[in-house]
PDB file of C-alpha atoms in Angstrom:
ATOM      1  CA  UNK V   3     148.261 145.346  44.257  1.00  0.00           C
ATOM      2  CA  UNK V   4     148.845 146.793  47.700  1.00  0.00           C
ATOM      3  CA  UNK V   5     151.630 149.437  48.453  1.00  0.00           C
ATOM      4  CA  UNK V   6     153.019 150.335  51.575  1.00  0.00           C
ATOM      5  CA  UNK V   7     155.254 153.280  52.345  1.00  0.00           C
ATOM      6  CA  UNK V   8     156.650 153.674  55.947  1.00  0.00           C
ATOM      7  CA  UNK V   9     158.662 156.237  57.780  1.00  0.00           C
ATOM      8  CA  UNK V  10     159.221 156.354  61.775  1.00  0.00           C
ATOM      9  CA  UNK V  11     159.193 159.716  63.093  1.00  0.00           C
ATOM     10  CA  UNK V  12     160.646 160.991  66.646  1.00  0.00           C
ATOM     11  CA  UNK V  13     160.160 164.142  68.638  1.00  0.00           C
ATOM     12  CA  UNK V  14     163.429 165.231  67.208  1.00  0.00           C
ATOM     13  CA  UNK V  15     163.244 164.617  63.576  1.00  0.00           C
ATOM     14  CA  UNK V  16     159.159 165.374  63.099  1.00  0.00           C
ATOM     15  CA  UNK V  17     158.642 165.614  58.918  1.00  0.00           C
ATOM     16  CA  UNK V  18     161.899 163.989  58.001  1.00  0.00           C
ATOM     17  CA  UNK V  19     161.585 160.770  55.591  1.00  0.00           C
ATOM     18  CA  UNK V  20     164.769 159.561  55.926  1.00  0.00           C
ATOM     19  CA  UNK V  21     164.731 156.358  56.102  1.00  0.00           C
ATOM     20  CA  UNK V  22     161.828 155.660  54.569  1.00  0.00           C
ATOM     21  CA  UNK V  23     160.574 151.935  53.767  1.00  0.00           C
ATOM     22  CA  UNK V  24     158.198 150.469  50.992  1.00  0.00           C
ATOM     23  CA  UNK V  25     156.199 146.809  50.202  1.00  0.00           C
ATOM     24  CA  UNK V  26     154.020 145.806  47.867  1.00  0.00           C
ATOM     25  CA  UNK V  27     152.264 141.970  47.558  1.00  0.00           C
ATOM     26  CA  UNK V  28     149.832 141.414  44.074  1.00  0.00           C
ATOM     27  CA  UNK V  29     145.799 141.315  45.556  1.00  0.00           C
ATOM     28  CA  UNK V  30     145.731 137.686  45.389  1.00  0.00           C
ATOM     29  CA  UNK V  31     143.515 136.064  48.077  1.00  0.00           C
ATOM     30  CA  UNK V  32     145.384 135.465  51.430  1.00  0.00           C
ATOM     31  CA  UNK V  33     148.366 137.603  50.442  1.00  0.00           C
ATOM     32  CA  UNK V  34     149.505 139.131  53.790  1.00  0.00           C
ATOM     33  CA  UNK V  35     151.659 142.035  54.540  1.00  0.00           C
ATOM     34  CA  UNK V  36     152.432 142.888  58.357  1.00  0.00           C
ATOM     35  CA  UNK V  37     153.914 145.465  60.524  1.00  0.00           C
ATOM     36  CA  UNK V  38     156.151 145.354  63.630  1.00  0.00           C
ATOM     37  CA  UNK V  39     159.444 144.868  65.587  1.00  0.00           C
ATOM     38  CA  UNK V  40     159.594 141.237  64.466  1.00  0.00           C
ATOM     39  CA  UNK V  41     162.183 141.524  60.921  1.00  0.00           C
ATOM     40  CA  UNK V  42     161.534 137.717  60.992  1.00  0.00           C
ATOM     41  CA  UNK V  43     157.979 138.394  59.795  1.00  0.00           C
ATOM     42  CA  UNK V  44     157.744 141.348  58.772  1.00  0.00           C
ATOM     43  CA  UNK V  45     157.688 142.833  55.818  1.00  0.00           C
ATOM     44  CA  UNK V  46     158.170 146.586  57.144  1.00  0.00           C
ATOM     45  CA  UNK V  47     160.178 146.767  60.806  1.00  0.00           C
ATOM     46  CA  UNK V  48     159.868 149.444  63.079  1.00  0.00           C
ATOM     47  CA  UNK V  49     162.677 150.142  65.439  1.00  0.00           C
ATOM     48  CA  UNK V  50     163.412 147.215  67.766  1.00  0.00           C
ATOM     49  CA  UNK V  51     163.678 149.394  70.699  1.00  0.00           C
ATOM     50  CA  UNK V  52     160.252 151.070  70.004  1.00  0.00           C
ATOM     51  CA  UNK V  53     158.564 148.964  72.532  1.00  0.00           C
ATOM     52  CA  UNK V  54     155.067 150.744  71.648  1.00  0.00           C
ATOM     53  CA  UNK V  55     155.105 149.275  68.673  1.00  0.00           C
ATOM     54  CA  UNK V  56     154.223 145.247  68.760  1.00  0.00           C
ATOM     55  CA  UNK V  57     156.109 142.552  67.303  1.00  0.00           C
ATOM     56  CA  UNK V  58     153.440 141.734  64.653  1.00  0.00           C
ATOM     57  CA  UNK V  59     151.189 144.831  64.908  1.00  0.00           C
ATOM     58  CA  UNK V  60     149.711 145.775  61.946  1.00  0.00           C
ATOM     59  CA  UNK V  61     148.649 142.748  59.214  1.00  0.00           C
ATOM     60  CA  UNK V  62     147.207 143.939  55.504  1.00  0.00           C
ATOM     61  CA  UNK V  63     145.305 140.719  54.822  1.00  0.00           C
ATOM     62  CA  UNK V  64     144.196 140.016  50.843  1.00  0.00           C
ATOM     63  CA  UNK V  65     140.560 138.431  50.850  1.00  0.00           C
ATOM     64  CA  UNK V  66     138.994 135.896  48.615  1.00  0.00           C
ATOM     65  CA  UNK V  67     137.605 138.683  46.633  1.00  0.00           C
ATOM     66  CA  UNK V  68     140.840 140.737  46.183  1.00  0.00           C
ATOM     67  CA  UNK V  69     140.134 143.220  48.794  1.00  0.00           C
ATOM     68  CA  UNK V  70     142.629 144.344  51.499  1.00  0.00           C
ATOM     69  CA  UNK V  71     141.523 144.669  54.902  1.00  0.00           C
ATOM     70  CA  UNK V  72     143.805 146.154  58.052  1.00  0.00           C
ATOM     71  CA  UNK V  73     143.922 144.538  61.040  1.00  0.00           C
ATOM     72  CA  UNK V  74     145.656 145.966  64.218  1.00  0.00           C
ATOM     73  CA  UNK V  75     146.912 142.721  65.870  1.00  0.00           C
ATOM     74  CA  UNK V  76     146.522 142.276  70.203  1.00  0.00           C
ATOM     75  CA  UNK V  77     149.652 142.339  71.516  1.00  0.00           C
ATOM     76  CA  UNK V  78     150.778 140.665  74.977  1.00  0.00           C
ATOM     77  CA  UNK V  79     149.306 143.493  77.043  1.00  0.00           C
ATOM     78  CA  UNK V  80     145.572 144.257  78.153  1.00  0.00           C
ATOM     79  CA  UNK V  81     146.030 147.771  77.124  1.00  0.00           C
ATOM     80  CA  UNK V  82     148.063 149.354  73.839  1.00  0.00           C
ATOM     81  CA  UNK V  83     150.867 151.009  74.433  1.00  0.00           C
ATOM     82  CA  UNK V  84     149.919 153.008  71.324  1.00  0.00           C
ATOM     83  CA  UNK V  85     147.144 154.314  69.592  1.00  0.00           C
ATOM     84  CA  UNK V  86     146.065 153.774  65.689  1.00  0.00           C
ATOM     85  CA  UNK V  87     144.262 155.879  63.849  1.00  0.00           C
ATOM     86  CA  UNK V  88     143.319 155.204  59.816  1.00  0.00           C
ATOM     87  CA  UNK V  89     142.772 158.455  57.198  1.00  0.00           C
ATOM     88  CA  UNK V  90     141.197 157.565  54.129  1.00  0.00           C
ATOM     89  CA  UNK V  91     140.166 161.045  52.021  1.00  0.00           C
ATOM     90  CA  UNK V  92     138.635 163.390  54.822  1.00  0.00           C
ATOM     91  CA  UNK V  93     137.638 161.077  57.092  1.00  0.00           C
ATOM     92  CA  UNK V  94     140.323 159.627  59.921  1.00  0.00           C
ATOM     93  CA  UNK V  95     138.851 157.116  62.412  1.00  0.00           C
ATOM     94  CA  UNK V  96     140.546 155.270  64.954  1.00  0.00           C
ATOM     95  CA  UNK V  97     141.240 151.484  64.529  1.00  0.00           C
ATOM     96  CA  UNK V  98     140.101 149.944  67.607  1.00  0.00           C
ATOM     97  CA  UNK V  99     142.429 147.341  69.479  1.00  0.00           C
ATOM     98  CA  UNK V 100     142.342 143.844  67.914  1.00  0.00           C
ATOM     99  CA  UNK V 101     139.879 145.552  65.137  1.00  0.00           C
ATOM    100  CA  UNK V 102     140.328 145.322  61.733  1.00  0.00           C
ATOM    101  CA  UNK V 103     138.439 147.468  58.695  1.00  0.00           C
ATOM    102  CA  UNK V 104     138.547 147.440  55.074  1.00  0.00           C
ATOM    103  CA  UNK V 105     140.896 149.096  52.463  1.00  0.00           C
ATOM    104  CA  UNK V 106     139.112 151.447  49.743  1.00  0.00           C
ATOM    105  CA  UNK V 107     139.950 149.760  46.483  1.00  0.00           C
ATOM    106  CA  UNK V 108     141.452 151.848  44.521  1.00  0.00           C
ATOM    107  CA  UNK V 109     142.450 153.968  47.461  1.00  0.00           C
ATOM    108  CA  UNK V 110     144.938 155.732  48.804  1.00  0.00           C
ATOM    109  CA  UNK V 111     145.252 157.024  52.617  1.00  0.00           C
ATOM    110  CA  UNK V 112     147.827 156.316  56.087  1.00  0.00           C
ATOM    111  CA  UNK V 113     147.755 154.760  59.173  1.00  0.00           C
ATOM    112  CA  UNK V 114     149.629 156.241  61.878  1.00  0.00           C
ATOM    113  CA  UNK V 115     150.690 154.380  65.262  1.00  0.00           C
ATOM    114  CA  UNK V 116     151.553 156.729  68.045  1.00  0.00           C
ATOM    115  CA  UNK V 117     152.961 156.531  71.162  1.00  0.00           C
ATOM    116  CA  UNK V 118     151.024 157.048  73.899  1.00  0.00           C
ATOM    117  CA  UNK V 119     154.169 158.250  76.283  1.00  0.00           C
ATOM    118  CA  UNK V 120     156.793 159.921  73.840  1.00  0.00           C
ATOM    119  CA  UNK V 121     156.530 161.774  70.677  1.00  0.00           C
ATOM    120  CA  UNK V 122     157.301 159.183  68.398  1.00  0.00           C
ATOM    121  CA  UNK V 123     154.892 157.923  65.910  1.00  0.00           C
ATOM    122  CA  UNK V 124     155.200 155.429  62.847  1.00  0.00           C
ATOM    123  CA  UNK V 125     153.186 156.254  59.249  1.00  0.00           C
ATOM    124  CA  UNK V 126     152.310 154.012  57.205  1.00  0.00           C
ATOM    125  CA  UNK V 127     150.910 155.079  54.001  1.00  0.00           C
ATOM    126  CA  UNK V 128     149.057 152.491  51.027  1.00  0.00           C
ATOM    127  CA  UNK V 129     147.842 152.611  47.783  1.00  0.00           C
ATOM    128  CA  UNK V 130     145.320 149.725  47.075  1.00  0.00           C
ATOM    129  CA  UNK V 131     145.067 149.653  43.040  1.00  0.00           C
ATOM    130  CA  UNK V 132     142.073 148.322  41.876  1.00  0.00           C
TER     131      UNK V 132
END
């Protein structure tokens, strides 16, 4: 089982949880769970107008062996608009654009997006049980 938590944080209301939104999907092979503007296929929406954020941009992708893996999805543009960076315990690493990297089983950690022009970032927190 994969859970996702995910709050959208401005400039102007940094810390606050309001608004806070949650998924889960079982870990059976080619469950998928994305992240983005579109609500038409996505399980967790950003704000529409929150044009650093992609349509489709993150997707949590179940494997044939049960394990998650994140991907960050290329959007339309050459460049991000935003960047991506993945804590898991200590360690926080960027995800590189169009990159994807595993899930710790049994893990817990967040991914945050962040705009690279305002202060406005999305979190997105999981929990992969094992």
């Amino acid at each position: 089982m994969l859970e996702l938590t995910m709050a959208a944080v401005s400039g102007t209301d940094e810390g606050a949880t309001a608004g806070m939104l949650m998924a889960e999907a079982p870990s059976d092979p080619g469950a998928v769970l994305r992240v983005g503007r579109d609500g038409a296929v996505c399980r967790l929406v950003t704000p529409e107008d929150w044009l650093f954020v992609s349509r489709v941009h993150l997707v949590f992708l179940c494997g044939p062996d049960g394990a998650w893996e994140v991907a960050w999805r290329r959007g339309s543009q050459p460049e991000p608009a935003s960047e991506v960076r993945l804590t898991s315990g200590p360690h926080t690493r960027p995800l590189e654009y169009g990159g994807a990297v595993p899930l710790p089983a049994g893990g817990a950690g967040e991914i945050v997006i962040r705009d690279r022009t305002s202060p406005r970032s999305v979190s997105v927190g999981f929990y992969h049980e094992e």
